[in-house]
Short mmCIF file of C-alpha atoms in Angstrom, two decimals:
data_model
loop_
_atom_site.label_atom_id
_atom_site.label_comp_id
_atom_site.label_asym_id
_atom_site.label_seq_id
_atom_site.Cartn_x
_atom_site.Cartn_y
_atom_site.Cartn_z
CA MET V 1 -48.18 -59.68 130.61
CA PRO V 2 -50.75 -62.36 131.72
CA ARG V 3 -51.48 -60.26 134.79
CA VAL V 4 -52.30 -57.26 132.61
CA LEU V 5 -54.61 -59.41 130.43
CA ARG V 6 -56.36 -60.69 133.57
CA ARG V 7 -56.87 -57.19 134.95
CA ARG V 8 -58.20 -56.06 131.58
CA ARG V 9 -60.74 -58.95 131.54
CA GLU V 10 -61.74 -58.05 135.11
CA LEU V 11 -62.14 -54.43 134.09
CA ASP V 12 -64.24 -55.49 131.05
CA ASP V 13 -66.39 -57.74 133.35
CA LEU V 14 -66.94 -54.77 135.68
CA ARG V 15 -67.84 -52.42 132.87
CA GLY V 16 -70.36 -55.03 131.57
CA ARG V 17 -71.88 -55.28 135.06
CA VAL V 18 -72.06 -51.50 135.39
CA ALA V 19 -73.81 -51.40 131.93
CA GLN V 20 -76.30 -54.03 133.13
CA LEU V 21 -77.02 -52.16 136.38
CA GLU V 22 -77.52 -48.89 134.41
CA GLN V 23 -79.92 -50.63 132.07
CA GLU V 24 -81.92 -51.96 135.08
CA LEU V 25 -82.06 -48.48 136.58
CA ASP V 26 -83.28 -47.01 133.21
CA ASP V 27 -85.95 -49.71 133.09
CA ALA V 28 -87.03 -48.91 136.70
CA ARG V 29 -87.21 -45.23 135.79
CA LEU V 30 -89.41 -46.05 132.73
CA ASP V 31 -91.62 -48.50 134.67
CA PRO V 32 -91.77 -47.77 138.39
CA GLY V 33 -94.11 -50.77 138.81
CA LEU V 34 -91.25 -53.00 137.87
CA TRP V 35 -89.03 -51.39 140.51
CA VAL V 36 -91.78 -51.72 143.20
CA ALA V 37 -92.44 -55.35 142.26
CA ARG V 38 -88.81 -56.22 142.49
CA ARG V 39 -88.31 -54.54 145.83
CA VAL V 40 -91.39 -56.27 147.38
CA ALA V 41 -90.41 -59.67 146.04
CA ASP V 42 -86.86 -59.18 147.29
CA GLU V 43 -88.12 -58.21 150.72
CA LEU V 44 -90.99 -60.75 151.10
CA GLY V 45 -90.14 -63.50 148.71
CA LEU V 46 -92.54 -64.88 146.13
CA THR V 47 -95.16 -66.38 148.47
CA VAL V 48 -98.41 -64.53 149.31
CA THR V 49 -98.01 -63.61 152.99
CA SER V 50 -101.62 -63.17 154.13
CA GLY V 51 -105.19 -62.97 153.04
CA PRO V 52 -107.32 -65.79 151.63
CA PHE V 53 -104.60 -67.12 149.35
CA ALA V 54 -101.71 -66.93 151.92
CA GLY V 55 -99.13 -69.50 150.80
CA LEU V 56 -99.89 -69.16 147.06
CA ARG V 57 -96.41 -69.14 145.39
CA TYR V 58 -95.49 -66.94 142.47
CA VAL V 59 -92.56 -67.50 140.03
CA GLU V 60 -89.64 -65.13 139.34
CA GLY V 61 -90.95 -64.50 135.84
CA ALA V 62 -93.93 -62.61 137.35
CA VAL V 63 -91.63 -60.08 138.99
CA GLY V 64 -90.07 -58.98 135.75
CA ALA V 65 -93.42 -58.78 133.93
CA PRO V 66 -95.77 -56.44 135.85
CA HIS V 67 -97.98 -56.11 132.71
CA VAL V 68 -98.55 -59.88 133.08
CA ALA V 69 -98.77 -60.21 136.78
CA ASP V 70 -100.98 -57.16 137.64
CA CYS V 71 -100.70 -55.69 141.15
CA LEU V 72 -98.06 -58.31 142.16
CA PRO V 73 -96.92 -56.34 145.24
CA ALA V 74 -100.49 -56.21 146.55
CA LYS V 75 -101.00 -59.88 145.87
CA LEU V 76 -97.80 -60.80 147.69
CA LEU V 77 -98.72 -58.65 150.62
CA GLY V 78 -102.25 -60.29 150.74
CA SER V 79 -104.06 -57.01 150.38
CA TYR V 80 -105.17 -57.39 146.66
CA GLU V 81 -108.87 -56.64 146.35
CA LYS V 82 -109.20 -56.87 150.12
CA GLU V 83 -112.87 -55.83 149.99
CA LEU V 84 -113.55 -59.23 148.36
CA HIS V 85 -111.88 -61.32 151.07
CA PRO V 86 -115.18 -61.97 152.95
CA ALA V 87 -116.89 -63.15 149.73
CA ILE V 88 -113.85 -65.39 148.91
CA GLU V 89 -114.02 -66.97 152.37
CA TRP V 90 -117.82 -67.45 151.90
CA ALA V 91 -117.20 -69.19 148.57
CA ILE V 92 -114.51 -71.44 150.09
CA GLN V 93 -116.82 -72.41 152.99
CA THR V 94 -119.66 -73.18 150.55
CA GLY V 95 -117.53 -75.85 148.92
CA PHE V 96 -118.29 -75.56 145.20
CA SER V 97 -117.19 -78.47 143.13
CA THR V 98 -116.61 -76.42 140.05
CA ILE V 99 -114.97 -72.99 139.74
CA VAL V 100 -115.02 -70.95 136.54
CA ASN V 101 -112.70 -68.00 136.42
CA VAL V 102 -113.30 -65.88 133.28
CA GLY V 103 -110.52 -63.30 132.85
CA ALA V 104 -108.17 -65.39 135.00
CA ALA V 105 -105.13 -63.16 134.24
CA ASP V 106 -102.06 -64.54 136.13
CA GLY V 107 -104.07 -67.06 138.01
CA TYR V 108 -104.33 -65.33 141.39
CA TYR V 109 -107.97 -66.42 141.93
CA ALA V 110 -107.91 -69.63 139.89
CA VAL V 111 -104.91 -71.09 141.50
CA GLY V 112 -105.65 -69.53 144.94
CA LEU V 113 -109.09 -71.11 144.95
CA ALA V 114 -107.70 -74.43 143.81
CA LEU V 115 -105.21 -74.37 146.72
CA ARG V 116 -108.01 -73.52 149.22
CA MET V 117 -110.61 -75.89 147.71
CA PRO V 118 -108.72 -79.23 147.15
CA GLU V 119 -111.87 -80.97 145.84
CA ALA V 120 -112.77 -78.36 143.27
CA ARG V 121 -112.11 -78.46 139.49
CA VAL V 122 -111.03 -75.02 138.20
CA HIS V 123 -111.58 -73.68 134.59
CA ALA V 124 -109.45 -70.58 134.08
CA PHE V 125 -110.17 -68.58 130.93
CA GLU V 126 -107.75 -65.90 129.77
CA VAL V 127 -107.31 -64.48 126.33
CA ASP V 128 -103.80 -62.97 126.86
CA ASP V 129 -101.28 -65.71 126.10
CA GLY V 130 -98.60 -64.39 128.56
CA ARG V 131 -101.09 -64.25 131.41
CA ARG V 132 -102.58 -67.59 130.54
CA ASP V 133 -99.07 -69.17 130.50
CA LEU V 134 -98.29 -67.65 133.88
CA CYS V 135 -101.57 -69.03 135.21
CA GLY V 136 -100.56 -72.48 134.11
CA GLU V 137 -97.08 -72.13 135.55
CA LEU V 138 -98.56 -70.97 138.91
CA ALA V 139 -100.79 -74.00 138.87
CA ARG V 140 -97.84 -76.26 138.35
CA VAL V 141 -95.63 -74.62 141.00
CA ASN V 142 -98.47 -74.75 143.52
CA GLY V 143 -99.21 -78.50 142.82
CA VAL V 144 -102.77 -77.94 141.43
CA ALA V 145 -102.19 -78.30 137.70
CA GLU V 146 -104.21 -81.43 137.45
CA ARG V 147 -107.27 -79.55 138.67
CA VAL V 148 -106.75 -76.15 136.88
CA GLU V 149 -107.59 -76.18 133.19
CA THR V 150 -106.55 -73.08 131.29
CA ALA V 151 -108.13 -71.95 128.05
CA GLY V 152 -108.40 -68.84 125.92
CA ALA V 153 -111.75 -67.15 125.34
CA CYS V 154 -114.89 -68.32 127.07
CA ASP V 155 -118.23 -68.33 125.17
CA PRO V 156 -121.91 -68.03 126.32
CA GLU V 157 -122.69 -71.67 125.16
CA TRP V 158 -119.97 -73.05 127.38
CA LEU V 159 -121.27 -71.14 130.36
CA ALA V 160 -124.84 -72.21 129.65
CA ALA V 161 -123.86 -75.83 129.79
CA LEU V 162 -122.49 -75.56 133.41
CA GLU V 163 -123.82 -77.58 136.20
CA GLU V 164 -125.64 -75.90 139.11
CA ASP V 165 -122.87 -76.40 141.72
CA CYS V 166 -120.54 -73.74 140.31
CA LEU V 167 -118.74 -70.55 141.45
CA LEU V 168 -118.31 -68.06 138.66
CA VAL V 169 -115.53 -65.46 139.09
CA MET V 170 -115.63 -63.10 136.19
CA ASP V 171 -113.57 -59.98 135.39
CA CYS V 172 -113.10 -59.77 131.68
CA GLU V 173 -112.84 -56.09 130.88
CA GLY V 174 -116.40 -55.35 129.83
CA CYS V 175 -117.24 -58.71 128.16
CA GLU V 176 -119.24 -59.83 131.19
CA VAL V 177 -122.68 -58.74 129.85
CA GLY V 178 -122.10 -60.47 126.51
CA LEU V 179 -121.11 -63.68 128.21
CA LEU V 180 -123.90 -63.71 130.76
#
């Protein structure tokens, strides 16, 4: 009888695994971006492979949350906003001591610039809690948390008080004009 019970448990475990895989497949059908992000991360790993932020490490939580880590496959490939790569390299070579990233999202620019500019202090503003948390987590994983300060909304008064030696990276979904 114990053998029968063991086989029954094994069968139940297999049924549970099949149910889990079916759920993952259903999720992938509903959100193809999730499927693509998973495939790219499985193939390449969680480290940006090329571009100005090559070596930037993402965390597993970003793969399962494409609404939080926008365009993760392009970021991991190093092709995200490729048209900006020359401007990013210029900014890095200029050597700003302060970087302000308004609309920091998952931290691609804030943490990427902190990695490439080890003397700079980064202020990353992001109103979405999940994205702001991911930004902070990326800063920790990449060893720059002591130089990347995350906060919610930015206001015009805060920006007006900035010093001259500052790089401002801003993509905040239409709020740019009001802030500037």
